[in-house]
Structure formats: structure tokens, C-alpha cells
PDB file of C-alpha atoms in Angstrom:
ATOM      1  CA  MET T   1      11.573 -60.576 -53.057  1.00  0.00           C
ATOM      2  CA  LEU T   2       8.738 -58.527 -51.676  1.00  0.00           C
ATOM      3  CA  ALA T   3       9.861 -59.387 -48.149  1.00  0.00           C
ATOM      4  CA  HIS T   4      13.398 -58.177 -48.963  1.00  0.00           C
ATOM      5  CA  LEU T   5      12.056 -54.854 -50.281  1.00  0.00           C
ATOM      6  CA  LYS T   6      10.001 -54.333 -47.124  1.00  0.00           C
ATOM      7  CA  MET T   7      13.068 -54.998 -44.985  1.00  0.00           C
ATOM      8  CA  LEU T   8      15.207 -52.553 -47.032  1.00  0.00           C
ATOM      9  CA  ALA T   9      12.483 -49.931 -46.819  1.00  0.00           C
ATOM     10  CA  SER T  10      12.352 -50.276 -43.030  1.00  0.00           C
ATOM     11  CA  LEU T  11      16.151 -49.994 -42.825  1.00  0.00           C
ATOM     12  CA  ALA T  12      16.040 -46.816 -44.900  1.00  0.00           C
ATOM     13  CA  PHE T  13      13.947 -45.119 -42.184  1.00  0.00           C
ATOM     14  CA  LEU T  14      16.402 -45.900 -39.358  1.00  0.00           C
ATOM     15  CA  PRO T  15      18.622 -42.839 -39.953  1.00  0.00           C
ATOM     16  CA  LEU T  16      15.504 -40.668 -40.081  1.00  0.00           C
ATOM     17  CA  LEU T  17      14.230 -42.097 -36.798  1.00  0.00           C
ATOM     18  CA  SER T  18      17.583 -41.537 -35.104  1.00  0.00           C
ATOM     19  CA  PHE T  19      17.496 -37.913 -36.270  1.00  0.00           C
ATOM     20  CA  PHE T  20      14.116 -37.407 -34.564  1.00  0.00           C
ATOM     21  CA  ARG T  21      15.354 -39.167 -31.448  1.00  0.00           C
ATOM     22  CA  CYS T  22      18.200 -36.642 -31.149  1.00  0.00           C
ATOM     23  CA  ALA T  23      15.810 -33.763 -31.598  1.00  0.00           C
ATOM     24  CA  ILE T  24      13.499 -35.099 -28.917  1.00  0.00           C
ATOM     25  CA  THR T  25      16.403 -35.564 -26.525  1.00  0.00           C
ATOM     26  CA  GLU T  26      17.498 -31.964 -27.146  1.00  0.00           C
ATOM     27  CA  VAL T  27      14.015 -30.592 -26.416  1.00  0.00           C
ATOM     28  CA  LYS T  28      13.645 -32.545 -23.192  1.00  0.00           C
ATOM     29  CA  THR T  29      16.748 -31.064 -21.556  1.00  0.00           C
ATOM     30  CA  THR T  30      15.840 -28.946 -18.550  1.00  0.00           C
ATOM     31  CA  LEU T  31      16.562 -25.242 -18.400  1.00  0.00           C
ATOM     32  CA  ARG T  32      18.629 -23.865 -15.610  1.00  0.00           C
ATOM     33  CA  PRO T  33      16.806 -21.192 -13.562  1.00  0.00           C
ATOM     34  CA  VAL T  34      19.137 -18.505 -14.910  1.00  0.00           C
ATOM     35  CA  ASP T  35      18.253 -19.467 -18.509  1.00  0.00           C
ATOM     36  CA  ALA T  36      14.534 -19.410 -17.657  1.00  0.00           C
ATOM     37  CA  GLU T  37      14.915 -15.904 -16.176  1.00  0.00           C
ATOM     38  CA  VAL T  38      16.629 -14.667 -19.314  1.00  0.00           C
ATOM     39  CA  LEU T  39      13.938 -16.194 -21.519  1.00  0.00           C
ATOM     40  CA  GLY T  40      11.198 -14.523 -19.405  1.00  0.00           C
ATOM     41  CA  ALA T  41       9.702 -17.745 -18.052  1.00  0.00           C
ATOM     42  CA  LEU T  42      10.518 -16.849 -14.435  1.00  0.00           C
ATOM     43  CA  PRO T  43      10.777 -13.523 -12.607  1.00  0.00           C
ATOM     44  CA  THR T  44      14.353 -12.497 -11.991  1.00  0.00           C
ATOM     45  CA  GLN T  45      15.849 -13.001  -8.563  1.00  0.00           C
ATOM     46  CA  THR T  46      16.563  -9.275  -8.461  1.00  0.00           C
ATOM     47  CA  GLY T  47      12.863  -8.580  -9.051  1.00  0.00           C
ATOM     48  CA  ILE T  48      11.804 -10.914  -6.250  1.00  0.00           C
ATOM     49  CA  VAL T  49      14.294  -9.364  -3.810  1.00  0.00           C
ATOM     50  CA  GLY T  50      13.047  -5.889  -4.778  1.00  0.00           C
ATOM     51  CA  LEU T  51       9.435  -6.915  -4.209  1.00  0.00           C
ATOM     52  CA  ILE T  52      10.212  -8.313  -0.765  1.00  0.00           C
ATOM     53  CA  SER T  53      12.139  -5.150   0.148  1.00  0.00           C
ATOM     54  CA  ASN T  54       9.203  -2.957  -0.907  1.00  0.00           C
ATOM     55  CA  LEU T  55       6.758  -5.053   1.116  1.00  0.00           C
ATOM     56  CA  LYS T  56       9.052  -4.846   4.126  1.00  0.00           C
ATOM     57  CA  ALA T  57       9.291  -1.043   3.781  1.00  0.00           C
ATOM     58  CA  ASN T  58       5.499  -0.780   3.891  1.00  0.00           C
ATOM     59  CA  ALA T  59       5.199  -2.833   7.068  1.00  0.00           C
ATOM     60  CA  ALA T  60       3.036  -0.131   8.667  1.00  0.00           C
ATOM     61  CA  GLY T  61      -0.664  -0.721   9.193  1.00  0.00           C
ATOM     62  CA  VAL T  62      -2.553  -1.696   6.087  1.00  0.00           C
ATOM     63  CA  PHE T  63      -3.736   1.474   4.340  1.00  0.00           C
ATOM     64  CA  GLY T  64      -7.507   1.661   4.201  1.00  0.00           C
ATOM     65  CA  ASN T  65      -8.069  -0.066   7.546  1.00  0.00           C
ATOM     66  CA  PHE T  66      -8.873   2.392  10.318  1.00  0.00           C
ATOM     67  CA  ILE T  67      -6.537   2.681  13.256  1.00  0.00           C
ATOM     68  CA  VAL T  68      -7.501   4.717  16.293  1.00  0.00           C
ATOM     69  CA  SER T  69      -4.811   6.919  17.814  1.00  0.00           C
ATOM     70  CA  THR T  70      -5.282   8.566  21.177  1.00  0.00           C
ATOM     71  CA  VAL T  71      -3.245  11.729  21.588  1.00  0.00           C
ATOM     72  CA  SER T  72      -2.957  13.403  24.974  1.00  0.00           C
ATOM     73  CA  LEU T  73      -0.089  15.894  24.762  1.00  0.00           C
ATOM     74  CA  ALA T  74      -0.366  19.659  25.251  1.00  0.00           C
ATOM     75  CA  ALA T  75       0.283  20.553  21.605  1.00  0.00           C
ATOM     76  CA  ASN T  76       0.869  17.712  19.196  1.00  0.00           C
ATOM     77  CA  THR T  77       2.010  16.947  15.675  1.00  0.00           C
ATOM     78  CA  TYR T  78      -0.064  14.154  14.171  1.00  0.00           C
ATOM     79  CA  THR T  79       2.172  11.567  12.518  1.00  0.00           C
ATOM     80  CA  ALA T  80       1.619  10.451   8.946  1.00  0.00           C
ATOM     81  CA  ARG T  81       0.557   7.031  10.229  1.00  0.00           C
ATOM     82  CA  GLN T  82      -2.063   8.638  12.505  1.00  0.00           C
ATOM     83  CA  LEU T  83      -3.396  10.803   9.675  1.00  0.00           C
ATOM     84  CA  THR T  84      -3.611   7.975   7.141  1.00  0.00           C
ATOM     85  CA  GLY T  85      -4.982   5.637   9.821  1.00  0.00           C
ATOM     86  CA  GLY T  86      -8.146   7.661   9.863  1.00  0.00           C
ATOM     87  CA  ILE T  87      -9.284   8.295  13.456  1.00  0.00           C
ATOM     88  CA  ILE T  88      -7.520  10.512  15.984  1.00  0.00           C
ATOM     89  CA  ARG T  89      -8.979  10.852  19.493  1.00  0.00           C
ATOM     90  CA  ARG T  90      -7.694  14.030  21.130  1.00  0.00           C
ATOM     91  CA  VAL T  91      -7.885  13.724  24.926  1.00  0.00           C
ATOM     92  CA  LEU T  92      -6.636  16.546  27.119  1.00  0.00           C
ATOM     93  CA  ALA T  93      -8.336  17.932  30.196  1.00  0.00           C
ATOM     94  CA  THR T  94      -7.364  21.548  29.768  1.00  0.00           C
ATOM     95  CA  GLY T  95      -9.463  24.677  29.730  1.00  0.00           C
ATOM     96  CA  ALA T  96      -7.230  26.405  27.144  1.00  0.00           C
ATOM     97  CA  ALA T  97      -7.564  26.097  23.399  1.00  0.00           C
ATOM     98  CA  THR T  98      -4.866  23.977  21.741  1.00  0.00           C
ATOM     99  CA  THR T  99      -3.341  23.935  18.269  1.00  0.00           C
ATOM    100  CA  ASP T 100      -2.089  20.669  16.779  1.00  0.00           C
ATOM    101  CA  SER T 101      -0.339  20.334  13.430  1.00  0.00           C
ATOM    102  CA  THR T 102      -0.067  17.708  10.737  1.00  0.00           C
ATOM    103  CA  ASP T 103       3.061  15.858   9.685  1.00  0.00           C
ATOM    104  CA  THR T 104       4.792  16.973   6.480  1.00  0.00           C
ATOM    105  CA  ALA T 105       3.171  16.187   3.157  1.00  0.00           C
ATOM    106  CA  THR T 106       6.184  14.081   2.138  1.00  0.00           C
ATOM    107  CA  ASN T 107       5.769  11.848   5.189  1.00  0.00           C
ATOM    108  CA  ILE T 108       2.022  11.536   4.604  1.00  0.00           C
ATOM    109  CA  VAL T 109       2.498  10.531   0.944  1.00  0.00           C
ATOM    110  CA  ASN T 110       5.202   8.031   1.948  1.00  0.00           C
ATOM    111  CA  ALA T 111       2.847   6.463   4.519  1.00  0.00           C
ATOM    112  CA  ILE T 112       0.432   5.477   1.731  1.00  0.00           C
ATOM    113  CA  PRO T 113       1.636   2.378  -0.164  1.00  0.00           C
ATOM    114  CA  GLY T 114       1.671   3.142  -3.894  1.00  0.00           C
ATOM    115  CA  ALA T 115       0.281   6.660  -3.439  1.00  0.00           C
ATOM    116  CA  VAL T 116      -0.877   8.368  -6.623  1.00  0.00           C
ATOM    117  CA  VAL T 117      -2.001  11.923  -7.301  1.00  0.00           C
ATOM    118  CA  GLY T 118      -5.740  12.214  -6.696  1.00  0.00           C
ATOM    119  CA  GLN T 119      -5.851   9.447  -4.084  1.00  0.00           C
ATOM    120  CA  THR T 120      -7.988  10.384  -1.081  1.00  0.00           C
ATOM    121  CA  PHE T 121      -8.231   9.196   2.507  1.00  0.00           C
ATOM    122  CA  PRO T 122     -10.569  10.115   5.399  1.00  0.00           C
ATOM    123  CA  ILE T 123      -9.340  11.689   8.628  1.00  0.00           C
ATOM    124  CA  MET T 124     -11.597  11.991  11.671  1.00  0.00           C
ATOM    125  CA  ILE T 125     -10.363  14.078  14.572  1.00  0.00           C
ATOM    126  CA  SER T 126     -12.365  13.787  17.791  1.00  0.00           C
ATOM    127  CA  ASN T 127     -11.858  16.605  20.267  1.00  0.00           C
ATOM    128  CA  LEU T 128     -12.665  15.146  23.671  1.00  0.00           C
ATOM    129  CA  MET T 129     -11.443  18.292  25.456  1.00  0.00           C
ATOM    130  CA  SER T 130     -13.460  21.051  27.027  1.00  0.00           C
ATOM    131  CA  ALA T 131     -11.775  23.659  24.775  1.00  0.00           C
ATOM    132  CA  THR T 132     -11.467  24.249  21.037  1.00  0.00           C
ATOM    133  CA  LEU T 133      -8.856  22.334  19.048  1.00  0.00           C
ATOM    134  CA  THR T 134      -7.297  23.922  15.967  1.00  0.00           C
ATOM    135  CA  VAL T 135      -5.476  21.912  13.298  1.00  0.00           C
ATOM    136  CA  ALA T 136      -2.525  23.608  11.565  1.00  0.00           C
ATOM    137  CA  ALA T 137      -0.879  22.506   8.314  1.00  0.00           C
ATOM    138  CA  GLY T 138       2.587  20.967   8.258  1.00  0.00           C
ATOM    139  CA  THR T 139       5.137  21.607   5.494  1.00  0.00           C
ATOM    140  CA  GLY T 140       3.610  20.929   2.063  1.00  0.00           C
ATOM    141  CA  VAL T 141       0.107  20.450   3.493  1.00  0.00           C
ATOM    142  CA  THR T 142      -2.753  22.761   2.517  1.00  0.00           C
ATOM    143  CA  LEU T 143      -5.764  22.974   4.839  1.00  0.00           C
ATOM    144  CA  THR T 144      -9.023  24.174   3.302  1.00  0.00           C
ATOM    145  CA  GLY T 145     -12.260  24.935   5.105  1.00  0.00           C
ATOM    146  CA  THR T 146     -12.727  25.056   8.864  1.00  0.00           C
ATOM    147  CA  ALA T 147      -9.659  23.892  10.752  1.00  0.00           C
ATOM    148  CA  THR T 148     -11.200  23.966  14.225  1.00  0.00           C
ATOM    149  CA  VAL T 149     -12.893  21.152  16.109  1.00  0.00           C
ATOM    150  CA  THR T 150     -15.132  22.479  18.860  1.00  0.00           C
ATOM    151  CA  ARG T 151     -15.240  20.875  22.295  1.00  0.00           C
ATOM    152  CA  PHE T 152     -16.620  17.332  22.522  1.00  0.00           C
ATOM    153  CA  SER T 153     -17.028  17.096  18.729  1.00  0.00           C
ATOM    154  CA  THR T 154     -15.621  15.189  15.783  1.00  0.00           C
ATOM    155  CA  ARG T 155     -14.686  16.751  12.466  1.00  0.00           C
ATOM    156  CA  LEU T 156     -14.332  14.756   9.268  1.00  0.00           C
ATOM    157  CA  PHE T 157     -11.530  15.835   6.939  1.00  0.00           C
ATOM    158  CA  LEU T 158     -10.690  14.455   3.506  1.00  0.00           C
ATOM    159  CA  GLY T 159      -6.997  14.175   2.678  1.00  0.00           C
ATOM    160  CA  GLU T 160      -5.928  14.151  -0.961  1.00  0.00           C
ATOM    161  CA  VAL T 161      -2.516  13.466  -2.471  1.00  0.00           C
ATOM    162  CA  THR T 162      -1.895  16.384  -4.839  1.00  0.00           C
ATOM    163  CA  GLY T 163       1.783  15.684  -5.594  1.00  0.00           C
ATOM    164  CA  SER T 164       4.779  13.659  -4.474  1.00  0.00           C
ATOM    165  CA  ALA T 165       5.324  16.180  -1.672  1.00  0.00           C
ATOM    166  CA  ALA T 166       1.899  17.831  -1.503  1.00  0.00           C
ATOM    167  CA  VAL T 167      -1.312  16.979   0.343  1.00  0.00           C
ATOM    168  CA  THR T 168      -4.555  18.930   0.646  1.00  0.00           C
ATOM    169  CA  ILE T 169      -6.730  18.329   3.703  1.00  0.00           C
ATOM    170  CA  THR T 170     -10.290  19.591   3.307  1.00  0.00           C
ATOM    171  CA  SER T 171     -12.776  19.997   6.135  1.00  0.00           C
ATOM    172  CA  CYS T 172     -16.037  18.219   5.317  1.00  0.00           C
ATOM    173  CA  PHE T 173     -18.259  18.621   8.393  1.00  0.00           C
ATOM    174  CA  GLN T 174     -18.413  18.440  12.174  1.00  0.00           C
ATOM    175  CA  PHE T 175     -20.769  16.311  14.218  1.00  0.00           C
ATOM    176  CA  MET T 176     -21.508  15.247  17.800  1.00  0.00           C
ATOM    177  CA  ALA T 177     -21.233  18.679  19.394  1.00  0.00           C
ATOM    178  CA  GLY T 178     -22.367  18.663  22.996  1.00  0.00           C
ATOM    179  CA  THR T 179     -21.100  16.957  26.107  1.00  0.00           C
ATOM    180  CA  VAL T 180     -18.688  14.083  26.241  1.00  0.00           C
ATOM    181  CA  PRO T 181     -20.121  10.714  27.341  1.00  0.00           C
ATOM    182  CA  ALA T 182     -18.878   9.537  30.742  1.00  0.00           C
ATOM    183  CA  ASP T 183     -17.350   6.328  29.350  1.00  0.00           C
ATOM    184  CA  VAL T 184     -14.964   8.295  27.067  1.00  0.00           C
ATOM    185  CA  LEU T 185     -13.117  10.073  29.871  1.00  0.00           C
TER     186      LEU T 185
END
């Protein structure tokens, strides 16, 4: 009799076990990628495509790594990439003073990936000419301090993003005044 009761008791649990088996089977089904995106488990395909597009748009030189640009035109406009690259070598064998200008503030801000107001960047302009070089401001750019670089000298400027279409370039100091080394020319 006891054996019969044990067998009946075990049979009573069969429906309960089958219920749990169904629940386990339901949980183990795999989610489709679209369902996982909706539930927040994966980034959306639109987000990934947008990220790749943004990276592609900023394919210019990595901001923060210096690039050296050599400019040798009579009067020149420095591009945003040259200004955010950091070092501009101005080479021109002329006896007359020259005035160069900056790119527009909008272009400069757009050349900085993820630019924010208050972000700064160094600009060094080396005048390897025998005459004075003057730097003029482009549209939306404000120049403060001395805007001239005397012959055979380098002036350090500090650029600052002051708005989405505004940049202030401040003269910090000039160094290396004198004669140009023979290996530069």
C-alpha cells in the first residue's frame, strides 16, 4: 500500500513538471536582433550607421597631434586644418611684409571633433622670412594681443572655441628672434 501511495504521489507531480518544462523552453528561445534592439540589449543599426558616418566625416588628422604645414604663397589664408594642426612654417623669400589671414571660425570649429565652448588648442606660426608677418582674423575669429611675427621668429598663439561659429586666438609670446639657421632654408 505504501508503494502504491508513493507511485500516485510521483504521478501527481508529472503535470507540474511538464508546466516547468514549457516555461524553460519558452525562456530558452533566442531573440531576433530586432527584438534585442527594441529591448535595449543591442545598439540600433541606425545608431551604428550614424557612428560610422560621424567617424568618416572626421577623417582629418587626429586633433591634438601636431601636424606641420609649410606655407609659401605671397599672402595666404591658413586653413582650419593647419590652424588646429598646431604648427605653421611660413617660408617666403621676400623683402616685403606680408599679411596672412585665418580661416573662418565656423571652419575652425568644424575641424575639431566634438568641439565644445572653452576648448583650447595651440597654434605656432614660424616666420622664416626676412620681413614681418602679420596675422589677420577671418570671419568670426577674434585676434587678441600682438598679431605680428617678426622675421626669423615663432609666435605661440592659443585658440579657443567661444561659440559654434566663434573662435578667439590670443597671442601668448614670441621666441627665437634672430637669424634663420641654414638648414631651414
